[in-house]
Short mmCIF file of C-alpha atoms in Angstrom, two decimals:
data_model
loop_
_atom_site.label_atom_id
_atom_site.label_comp_id
_atom_site.label_asym_id
_atom_site.label_seq_id
_atom_site.Cartn_x
_atom_site.Cartn_y
_atom_site.Cartn_z
CA MET Q 240 90.34 72.70 -6.70
CA GLY Q 241 93.64 73.48 -7.00
CA HIS Q 242 92.85 77.22 -7.25
CA SER Q 243 89.89 77.15 -4.79
CA GLY Q 244 89.41 80.46 -2.88
CA SER Q 245 86.36 80.16 -1.80
CA ILE Q 246 84.13 78.38 0.47
CA SER Q 247 81.89 74.88 -0.67
CA LEU Q 248 78.96 77.26 -1.98
CA LEU Q 249 80.51 78.04 -5.13
CA ARG Q 250 82.03 75.01 -6.06
CA GLY Q 251 79.16 75.09 -9.18
CA ASN Q 252 76.92 71.95 -9.55
CA TRP Q 253 77.60 69.07 -7.23
CA PHE Q 254 77.74 67.09 -9.45
CA LYS Q 255 78.62 69.20 -12.52
CA ASN Q 256 82.53 70.61 -11.50
CA ALA Q 257 83.08 68.46 -8.11
CA PRO Q 258 86.60 65.99 -9.29
CA GLY Q 259 85.68 63.03 -11.59
CA ALA Q 260 82.12 64.14 -11.90
CA GLU Q 261 82.57 64.49 -15.62
CA PRO Q 262 81.66 61.26 -17.27
CA VAL Q 263 85.55 59.41 -17.98
CA GLY Q 264 84.01 59.17 -21.28
CA ASP Q 265 84.76 62.71 -21.61
CA VAL Q 266 88.51 62.13 -20.50
CA SER Q 267 89.82 62.20 -24.49
CA SER Q 268 88.57 65.18 -25.22
CA ARG Q 269 90.46 67.02 -22.52
CA ARG Q 270 93.73 65.01 -23.53
CA ARG Q 271 93.71 66.76 -27.03
CA GLY Q 272 97.23 68.32 -27.89
CA MET Q 273 99.03 66.53 -24.21
CA THR Q 274 101.71 64.44 -24.08
CA ALA Q 275 101.14 60.93 -23.82
CA PRO Q 276 102.41 60.89 -19.98
CA ALA Q 277 99.88 64.36 -19.78
CA SER Q 278 97.08 62.16 -21.15
CA ILE Q 279 97.54 59.44 -18.75
CA ARG Q 280 98.21 62.60 -15.64
CA PHE Q 281 94.94 63.86 -16.53
CA ALA Q 282 93.23 60.77 -16.15
CA ILE Q 283 94.25 59.95 -12.55
CA GLY Q 284 92.38 61.61 -10.08
CA THR Q 285 95.16 61.85 -7.81
CA LEU Q 286 97.25 64.34 -10.50
CA ALA Q 287 93.89 66.33 -11.48
CA LEU Q 288 95.12 68.89 -8.93
CA ALA Q 289 98.61 69.42 -10.43
CA LEU Q 290 97.34 70.44 -13.57
CA PRO Q 291 97.20 74.20 -14.38
CA THR Q 292 94.71 76.68 -15.74
CA PRO Q 293 96.06 78.17 -18.93
CA GLY Q 294 98.82 80.71 -18.49
CA ALA Q 295 99.05 79.87 -15.30
CA ALA Q 296 102.48 78.56 -15.22
CA GLN Q 297 106.14 79.91 -16.26
CA GLU Q 298 107.64 77.32 -18.97
CA ILE Q 299 111.22 77.04 -19.61
CA MET Q 300 112.34 74.82 -22.45
CA HIS Q 301 115.23 73.66 -23.62
CA GLU Q 302 116.48 71.10 -26.08
CA VAL Q 303 118.03 67.82 -24.40
CA LEU Q 304 121.05 66.53 -27.27
CA PRO Q 305 120.34 63.39 -29.35
CA THR Q 306 122.93 60.29 -27.82
CA ASP Q 307 121.97 58.79 -31.06
CA ALA Q 308 121.00 59.84 -34.80
CA ALA Q 309 116.98 59.83 -33.57
CA ALA Q 310 115.43 62.77 -33.46
CA PRO Q 311 116.12 65.72 -30.70
CA ARG Q 312 113.82 65.16 -27.63
CA GLN Q 313 112.74 67.91 -25.36
CA ALA Q 314 112.80 68.18 -21.99
CA ARG Q 315 110.56 71.28 -20.30
CA ALA Q 316 110.60 72.72 -16.83
CA THR Q 317 107.55 74.47 -15.83
CA LEU Q 318 107.39 77.03 -13.08
CA ARG Q 319 104.09 77.80 -11.00
CA VAL Q 320 102.89 80.12 -7.98
CA GLU Q 321 99.82 79.87 -6.50
CA THR Q 322 99.17 82.53 -3.72
CA ARG Q 323 96.27 82.81 -1.12
CA ALA Q 324 94.74 85.56 1.20
CA ARG Q 325 92.11 85.11 3.81
CA TYR Q 326 90.65 86.39 6.68
CA GLU Q 327 88.56 84.49 8.87
CA PHE Q 328 86.25 85.15 12.02
CA ALA Q 329 84.66 82.72 13.52
CA GLU Q 330 82.15 83.03 16.86
CA ALA Q 331 80.10 80.25 19.14
CA ALA Q 332 78.40 81.00 21.65
CA GLY Q 333 80.59 80.31 25.11
CA ALA Q 334 83.53 79.59 23.83
CA GLY Q 335 84.65 83.02 25.01
CA ALA Q 336 86.20 85.93 22.78
CA ALA Q 337 85.86 85.47 18.46
CA SER Q 338 88.55 83.56 17.09
CA GLU Q 339 90.31 85.55 14.20
CA ALA Q 340 93.16 84.96 12.07
CA LEU Q 341 95.26 86.42 8.50
CA THR Q 342 97.08 84.30 7.01
CA ILE Q 343 98.90 84.36 3.64
CA ARG Q 344 99.59 81.63 1.69
CA ILE Q 345 102.98 81.05 -1.02
CA ARG Q 346 103.20 77.29 -2.92
CA PRO Q 347 105.77 77.59 -5.65
CA SER Q 348 106.58 74.38 -7.44
CA LEU Q 349 109.29 73.12 -10.36
CA GLU Q 350 107.85 70.36 -12.87
CA PHE Q 351 110.51 68.91 -14.98
CA THR Q 352 109.34 66.55 -17.92
CA ALA Q 353 112.77 64.71 -18.41
CA SER Q 354 110.79 62.21 -21.25
CA PRO Q 355 107.48 61.61 -22.68
CA GLN Q 356 107.64 58.69 -19.76
CA ILE Q 357 109.18 60.43 -16.72
CA ASN Q 358 107.96 63.21 -14.97
CA ILE Q 359 109.55 64.86 -11.72
CA LEU Q 360 107.33 67.61 -9.06
CA GLY Q 361 109.00 69.07 -6.49
CA GLU Q 362 106.49 71.94 -4.06
CA VAL Q 363 106.71 73.89 -1.33
CA GLU Q 364 104.28 75.53 0.91
CA ALA Q 365 104.56 78.44 3.15
CA ILE Q 366 101.84 79.58 5.03
CA ALA Q 367 102.35 83.22 7.15
CA THR Q 368 100.41 84.30 10.26
CA LEU Q 369 99.65 88.58 9.92
CA LEU Q 370 97.78 88.60 13.69
CA PRO Q 371 98.53 87.11 17.28
CA ASP Q 372 98.33 83.63 17.99
CA ARG Q 373 96.45 84.37 21.18
CA ARG Q 374 93.45 85.37 18.39
CA ASN Q 375 93.37 81.78 16.68
CA GLY Q 376 91.32 79.62 18.73
CA PHE Q 377 93.79 76.53 16.93
CA LEU Q 378 96.67 77.48 18.98
CA ASN Q 379 94.87 79.72 21.93
CA PRO Q 380 92.35 76.94 23.07
CA ALA Q 381 91.65 79.30 25.52
CA ARG Q 382 89.99 81.80 23.09
CA GLY Q 383 86.76 80.75 20.82
CA PRO Q 384 86.68 78.53 17.67
CA ALA Q 385 89.76 77.26 16.36
CA ILE Q 386 90.59 77.98 13.22
CA ALA Q 387 92.95 75.39 11.31
CA ASP Q 388 95.38 77.78 10.06
CA ALA Q 389 98.50 78.08 11.72
CA ARG Q 390 101.89 78.74 10.21
CA THR Q 391 103.90 76.24 8.15
CA LEU Q 392 107.35 75.66 5.59
CA GLU Q 393 107.07 71.99 4.80
CA LEU Q 394 107.44 70.06 1.79
CA ASN Q 395 104.11 69.88 0.22
CA ARG Q 396 104.81 67.86 -2.59
CA LEU Q 397 107.74 66.04 -4.35
CA GLN Q 398 107.06 63.15 -6.55
CA ILE Q 399 108.02 61.05 -9.56
CA GLU Q 400 105.18 60.00 -12.57
CA TRP Q 401 106.40 57.35 -14.92
CA ALA Q 402 103.78 56.79 -17.75
CA PRO Q 403 105.24 53.39 -19.34
CA SER Q 404 102.65 53.85 -22.08
CA GLU Q 405 99.07 55.83 -22.87
CA ALA Q 406 97.23 53.15 -20.90
CA ILE Q 407 99.17 53.13 -17.16
CA GLY Q 408 100.42 56.08 -15.03
CA LEU Q 409 102.20 55.56 -11.92
CA THR Q 410 103.32 57.97 -9.49
CA LEU Q 411 105.85 57.32 -6.46
CA GLY Q 412 106.03 60.18 -3.32
CA ARG Q 413 104.36 62.90 -1.93
CA GLN Q 414 101.34 63.60 -3.98
CA ARG Q 415 97.65 64.71 -3.72
CA ILE Q 416 95.02 62.29 -4.45
CA SER Q 417 91.36 63.78 -5.23
CA LEU Q 418 88.86 60.36 -5.94
CA ASP Q 419 85.26 61.78 -7.27
CA ASP Q 420 83.64 64.24 -5.11
CA GLU Q 421 86.66 63.87 -1.83
CA ARG Q 422 83.63 62.59 0.13
CA PHE Q 423 85.97 60.25 0.73
CA ILE Q 424 89.63 61.03 -0.06
CA GLY Q 425 90.51 64.33 -1.12
CA THR Q 426 92.93 67.39 -1.05
CA VAL Q 427 90.98 69.70 1.95
CA ASP Q 428 91.38 72.47 -0.23
CA PHE Q 429 90.09 75.36 1.10
CA ARG Q 430 92.77 74.78 4.50
CA GLN Q 431 95.56 77.06 3.80
CA ASN Q 432 97.52 74.16 4.44
CA GLN Q 433 97.07 71.07 1.80
CA GLN Q 434 96.69 67.69 2.84
CA THR Q 435 98.36 65.53 1.17
CA TYR Q 436 99.72 61.64 0.64
CA ASP Q 437 103.01 59.68 0.69
CA ALA Q 438 101.81 57.17 -1.50
CA LEU Q 439 101.90 54.93 -4.37
CA SER Q 440 99.29 55.68 -7.07
CA ALA Q 441 98.77 53.96 -10.20
CA ALA Q 442 95.62 54.44 -12.98
CA TRP Q 443 95.02 52.37 -16.31
CA GLN Q 444 92.80 53.44 -18.83
CA LEU Q 445 90.67 50.11 -19.56
CA PRO Q 446 88.50 49.53 -22.86
CA GLY Q 447 85.13 51.29 -23.07
CA ARG Q 448 87.25 54.43 -21.44
CA ALA Q 449 86.75 52.94 -18.40
CA VAL Q 450 89.66 54.54 -15.43
CA LEU Q 451 91.01 52.57 -12.38
CA GLN Q 452 92.83 54.45 -9.59
CA ALA Q 453 94.06 52.54 -7.31
CA GLY Q 454 96.68 52.68 -4.39
CA TYR Q 455 99.01 52.35 -1.46
CA ILE Q 456 99.03 55.00 1.71
CA TRP Q 457 102.54 54.88 3.85
CA ARG Q 458 102.08 58.81 5.48
CA VAL Q 459 99.46 61.31 5.57
CA GLY Q 460 100.08 65.38 5.90
CA ARG Q 461 96.69 66.37 7.81
CA ILE Q 462 95.96 70.26 7.36
CA LEU Q 463 96.81 71.20 10.63
CA GLY Q 464 100.49 70.84 9.72
CA ALA Q 465 103.08 67.91 10.93
CA ASP Q 466 104.33 70.29 13.99
CA GLN Q 467 100.74 70.16 15.43
CA PRO Q 468 99.71 67.57 17.05
CA GLY Q 469 97.67 64.92 15.24
CA GLY Q 470 98.91 66.61 12.06
CA VAL Q 471 100.29 63.59 10.98
CA PHE Q 472 98.37 60.23 9.82
CA ASP Q 473 100.54 56.93 10.12
CA SER Q 474 99.18 54.99 7.42
CA ASP Q 475 98.76 51.46 6.13
CA SER Q 476 96.40 52.18 3.81
CA PHE Q 477 94.83 50.98 0.58
CA TYR Q 478 92.24 51.95 -2.00
CA ALA Q 479 90.41 51.40 -5.35
CA ASN Q 480 88.21 53.04 -7.59
CA LEU Q 481 86.89 52.27 -10.53
CA ALA Q 482 84.83 54.75 -12.64
CA VAL Q 483 82.93 53.15 -15.46
CA PRO Q 484 80.90 56.14 -18.71
CA VAL Q 485 77.62 54.72 -19.03
CA PRO Q 486 74.95 56.74 -20.99
CA GLY Q 487 74.24 60.63 -20.02
CA GLY Q 488 76.61 60.11 -16.84
CA GLN Q 489 79.03 57.79 -15.18
CA VAL Q 490 78.90 55.32 -12.12
CA SER Q 491 81.81 54.34 -9.59
CA LEU Q 492 82.97 51.68 -7.63
CA TYR Q 493 85.26 52.12 -4.91
CA HIS Q 494 87.02 50.28 -1.81
CA TYR Q 495 88.75 52.11 0.91
CA ASP Q 496 90.90 50.29 3.45
CA LEU Q 497 91.98 52.66 6.19
CA ASP Q 498 94.32 52.16 8.77
CA LEU Q 499 95.64 55.72 10.55
CA ASP Q 500 97.42 56.38 13.53
CA ASP Q 501 97.63 60.40 14.48
CA ARG Q 502 100.58 59.29 16.87
CA ILE Q 503 98.89 61.55 19.75
CA GLY Q 504 96.33 57.72 20.69
CA SER Q 505 93.77 58.15 17.89
CA VAL Q 506 93.60 55.21 15.57
CA VAL Q 507 91.28 55.32 12.74
CA THR Q 508 90.32 51.88 11.11
CA SER Q 509 87.87 50.69 8.46
CA ARG Q 510 87.08 49.27 5.42
CA THR Q 511 84.86 51.23 2.65
CA THR Q 512 82.99 49.69 0.05
CA GLY Q 513 80.19 51.88 -2.02
CA VAL Q 514 78.66 53.25 -5.52
CA ALA Q 515 77.87 56.25 -6.82
CA TRP Q 516 76.19 57.10 -9.93
CA ARG Q 517 76.24 60.90 -11.21
CA GLY Q 518 73.99 61.70 -14.47
CA ARG Q 519 73.09 64.91 -16.63
CA ALA Q 520 71.29 65.55 -19.10
CA PHE Q 521 69.81 68.46 -20.88
CA PRO Q 522 66.25 68.52 -22.19
CA SER Q 523 64.71 72.32 -23.75
CA ASP Q 524 67.07 74.64 -22.23
CA LEU Q 525 67.82 72.89 -18.87
CA SER Q 526 70.73 71.34 -17.31
CA LEU Q 527 69.80 68.46 -15.12
CA PHE Q 528 72.21 66.75 -13.36
CA TRP Q 529 71.48 64.12 -10.63
CA GLU Q 530 73.16 61.49 -8.14
CA LEU Q 531 72.76 58.52 -6.23
CA ALA Q 532 75.56 56.80 -4.18
CA TYR Q 533 75.83 53.68 -1.56
CA ALA Q 534 78.46 52.88 0.82
CA ARG Q 535 78.51 50.31 3.64
CA GLN Q 536 81.46 50.68 6.32
CA HIS Q 537 82.95 47.83 8.60
CA SER Q 538 84.93 48.96 11.71
CA GLY Q 539 85.46 46.35 13.95
CA SER Q 540 82.10 44.10 14.24
CA ARG Q 541 79.86 47.32 13.45
CA THR Q 542 78.57 48.28 9.63
CA PRO Q 543 77.40 51.71 10.13
CA GLU Q 544 75.97 52.08 6.22
CA TYR Q 545 76.10 55.37 4.41
CA TRP Q 546 73.60 57.44 1.18
CA ARG Q 547 72.89 59.79 -0.44
CA ALA Q 548 70.85 61.14 -3.45
CA GLY Q 549 70.70 64.57 -4.89
CA ALA Q 550 69.31 66.41 -7.87
CA SER Q 551 69.82 70.03 -9.19
CA VAL Q 552 68.68 72.44 -12.20
CA GLU Q 553 69.82 75.46 -13.62
CA ARG Q 554 68.34 77.55 -16.48
CA GLY Q 555 69.98 80.32 -17.96
CA GLU Q 556 72.39 81.78 -14.55
CA LEU Q 557 69.75 80.46 -12.23
CA GLY Q 558 70.09 77.10 -10.65
CA PHE Q 559 68.42 75.13 -7.55
CA ALA Q 560 69.80 72.02 -6.01
CA LEU Q 561 68.64 69.63 -3.17
CA ARG Q 562 70.32 66.75 -1.21
CA ALA Q 563 69.76 64.54 0.93
CA GLU Q 564 73.11 62.33 2.37
CA ARG Q 565 72.69 60.55 5.71
CA LEU Q 566 75.72 58.90 7.41
CA GLY Q 567 74.69 56.12 9.39
CA SER Q 568 75.46 54.71 13.14
CA ASP Q 569 75.34 50.80 14.16
CA ASP Q 570 75.18 50.67 17.83
CA GLY Q 571 77.13 53.88 17.92
CA THR Q 572 79.56 53.60 15.72
CA ALA Q 573 78.91 55.93 13.14
CA PHE Q 574 79.83 56.16 10.06
CA GLN Q 575 83.52 58.41 8.97
CA THR Q 576 85.71 59.80 6.28
CA PRO Q 577 88.42 61.13 8.02
CA LEU Q 578 90.16 62.13 4.87
CA ALA Q 579 87.48 63.47 3.04
CA THR Q 580 87.88 67.10 1.91
CA LEU Q 581 84.88 67.63 4.19
CA HIS Q 582 84.26 71.53 4.54
CA ARG Q 583 82.62 71.15 0.76
CA PHE Q 584 79.62 68.38 2.97
CA GLN Q 585 77.39 68.84 5.93
CA GLY Q 586 77.21 73.27 6.11
CA ALA Q 587 80.43 75.27 5.65
CA ALA Q 588 80.75 76.30 9.66
CA ASP Q 589 82.29 72.51 9.93
CA LEU Q 590 80.41 71.71 13.33
CA PHE Q 591 80.29 67.57 11.69
CA LEU Q 592 84.03 66.87 10.81
CA GLU Q 593 83.81 64.04 12.86
CA THR Q 594 80.02 62.19 12.23
CA PRO Q 595 78.60 62.46 15.77
CA ALA Q 596 78.14 59.09 17.74
CA GLN Q 597 73.92 59.15 16.73
CA GLY Q 598 74.94 59.48 13.07
CA ILE Q 599 73.52 61.90 10.87
CA THR Q 600 70.88 62.87 8.31
CA ASP Q 601 72.06 65.86 5.96
CA ILE Q 602 69.17 67.89 3.89
CA GLU Q 603 70.41 70.36 2.13
CA ALA Q 604 69.62 73.59 -0.27
CA ARG Q 605 71.25 75.51 -2.44
CA ALA Q 606 70.47 78.29 -4.56
CA THR Q 607 72.80 80.25 -7.51
CA TRP Q 608 73.09 83.17 -9.50
CA ARG Q 609 75.37 83.65 -12.63
CA ILE Q 610 75.72 87.67 -12.31
CA GLY Q 611 78.33 87.59 -14.95
CA SER Q 612 79.90 91.20 -14.75
CA LEU Q 613 80.11 93.63 -11.42
CA GLY Q 614 81.88 96.86 -13.14
CA PRO Q 615 85.20 95.43 -13.34
CA ALA Q 616 85.07 92.21 -11.80
CA ARG Q 617 83.66 89.46 -14.40
CA ALA Q 618 82.13 85.81 -13.48
CA ALA Q 619 80.46 86.88 -10.70
CA LEU Q 620 78.21 84.07 -8.54
CA LEU Q 621 76.14 84.42 -5.79
CA ALA Q 622 74.89 81.09 -3.62
CA ILE Q 623 72.43 80.67 -0.78
CA GLN Q 624 72.69 77.42 1.21
CA PHE Q 625 70.18 76.04 3.92
CA ASN Q 626 71.81 72.72 5.79
CA ARG Q 627 69.44 71.04 7.93
CA PHE Q 628 71.26 68.62 10.32
CA ASP Q 629 69.02 65.48 12.24
CA PRO Q 630 70.37 62.12 13.88
CA ALA Q 631 70.94 58.85 11.74
CA SER Q 632 69.45 56.89 15.33
CA GLY Q 633 66.86 58.21 16.90
CA SER Q 634 64.50 61.42 17.22
CA GLY Q 635 65.10 65.36 17.12
CA ARG Q 636 67.09 67.79 15.57
CA LEU Q 637 70.79 68.83 16.14
CA GLY Q 638 70.84 71.88 14.55
CA GLU Q 639 70.49 74.03 10.78
CA GLU Q 640 72.84 76.64 9.20
CA TRP Q 641 72.53 79.77 6.03
CA GLY Q 642 75.07 79.84 4.14
CA ALA Q 643 76.13 82.68 1.54
CA GLU Q 644 78.66 83.72 -0.85
CA LEU Q 645 79.36 85.79 -3.30
CA ALA Q 646 82.65 85.07 -5.44
CA THR Q 647 84.02 86.93 -8.38
CA THR Q 648 87.61 87.62 -10.45
CA LEU Q 649 89.44 90.80 -10.33
CA VAL Q 650 92.36 91.85 -12.64
CA ASP Q 651 92.87 87.43 -12.64
CA THR Q 652 92.68 87.46 -9.16
CA ARG Q 653 89.72 85.14 -7.19
CA LEU Q 654 87.96 87.24 -4.27
CA SER Q 655 85.11 85.85 -2.55
CA LEU Q 656 83.51 87.02 0.92
CA ALA Q 657 81.16 83.96 2.42
CA ALA Q 658 79.50 83.44 6.00
CA ALA Q 659 77.72 80.52 7.75
CA HIS Q 660 75.88 80.58 11.02
CA TYR Q 661 74.81 77.21 12.77
CA ARG Q 662 72.36 77.60 14.78
CA ALA Q 663 72.08 74.38 17.57
CA ALA Q 664 69.14 72.13 18.60
CA SER Q 665 70.80 69.66 20.48
CA PHE Q 666 74.40 69.26 18.73
CA GLY Q 667 77.31 71.85 19.77
CA ALA Q 668 76.94 75.55 19.76
CA ASP Q 669 75.43 78.55 17.76
CA THR Q 670 78.35 79.58 15.54
CA THR Q 671 79.48 81.77 13.31
CA ARG Q 672 81.81 82.21 10.49
CA VAL Q 673 83.17 84.63 7.75
CA TRP Q 674 85.45 84.76 5.19
CA ILE Q 675 87.43 86.74 2.83
CA THR Q 676 89.94 85.40 0.44
CA ALA Q 677 91.29 86.48 -2.68
CA SER Q 678 94.01 84.19 -4.78
CA ARG Q 679 96.08 84.31 -7.58
CA ASP Q 680 98.01 81.76 -9.69
CA PHE Q 681 100.98 82.54 -11.34
#
């Protein structure tokens, strides 16, 4: 997640590699060798993105002199730098000239572990645009489709974490929050500007290795950037998510009470309650994964519903997955997920960032091939994906989309080439997007 440089097609299996998709019962195995507060941070979905991969950080250690005869304690400062460069092309029928953007993101962070119970983290995000603003429809509405990566310099995170015990963790300040597969609350890490939350969040590891996450959010820094209209949500929102390990998988129960104001006249209020089940099995030489989810949303007097069902199979280097998802509509009020990592869902061309009034049903099929080494490049993967979009209420078809991506790693740099083409039926216009991305962390 924190290192993603690719589009949604190559985020691995929907169920196996999504945040929180691994059964909660496996948390302890990932905690081995961690200090007490680190183990709690790993159990907290809100902090999962902050953990580095091995070798990605430069650590500065120094001993703190004790004030009594107790054994010396160590404090640790960890410096990390995430970098990503991307070229994006976007073209839509009838929208004038095509848009394009070439951006570079640098995201340095400094994490200070003051004691086994207290951890402080600060992070700055800087985004530079290397092409004229007039060539991006986001900055020049007379141009083609928007590419929502603008020039930015901002405080991305500033948080303090307190772990009073191995079973409880609290985080206060500007932070990342990532719940389950980010269908409802996530960081939108695909875009250069990450979505972060000013919040108080908590996690409890309960008996049976279940994990309860809950929090209050009073501000959301959106991907548009604080300097852009609609770039901030003023919030009065609560969330709770209980993940319970079950044989062969995990069940999540959740409730999200959102009250969001984008400061330019749009207010979103909704209460969503739902359940999701993800499972896995390994018969013979196959790997099987499945998911079922249902939610009901209260928006004013309307109660649109949501469901999702999917399954995938992997054998050796090949994989195939099929998923159906429906965001319903109640008398013109559609099921909405304004804090989700929307690029992961309903195709990569981003035609359905807001659910249309008639709702949407998405049938998605994806094939993957783990190619392995390609000359000096390693861990190469190829994915091809198809989406068919129909209205949840009424008849006809909204459109369909084809997408493909090739991703690999070369000299510790992650590279990807991806494209998506949406063909409109009754919604939007024919749209093509292309991404070339390189990312590396230090």
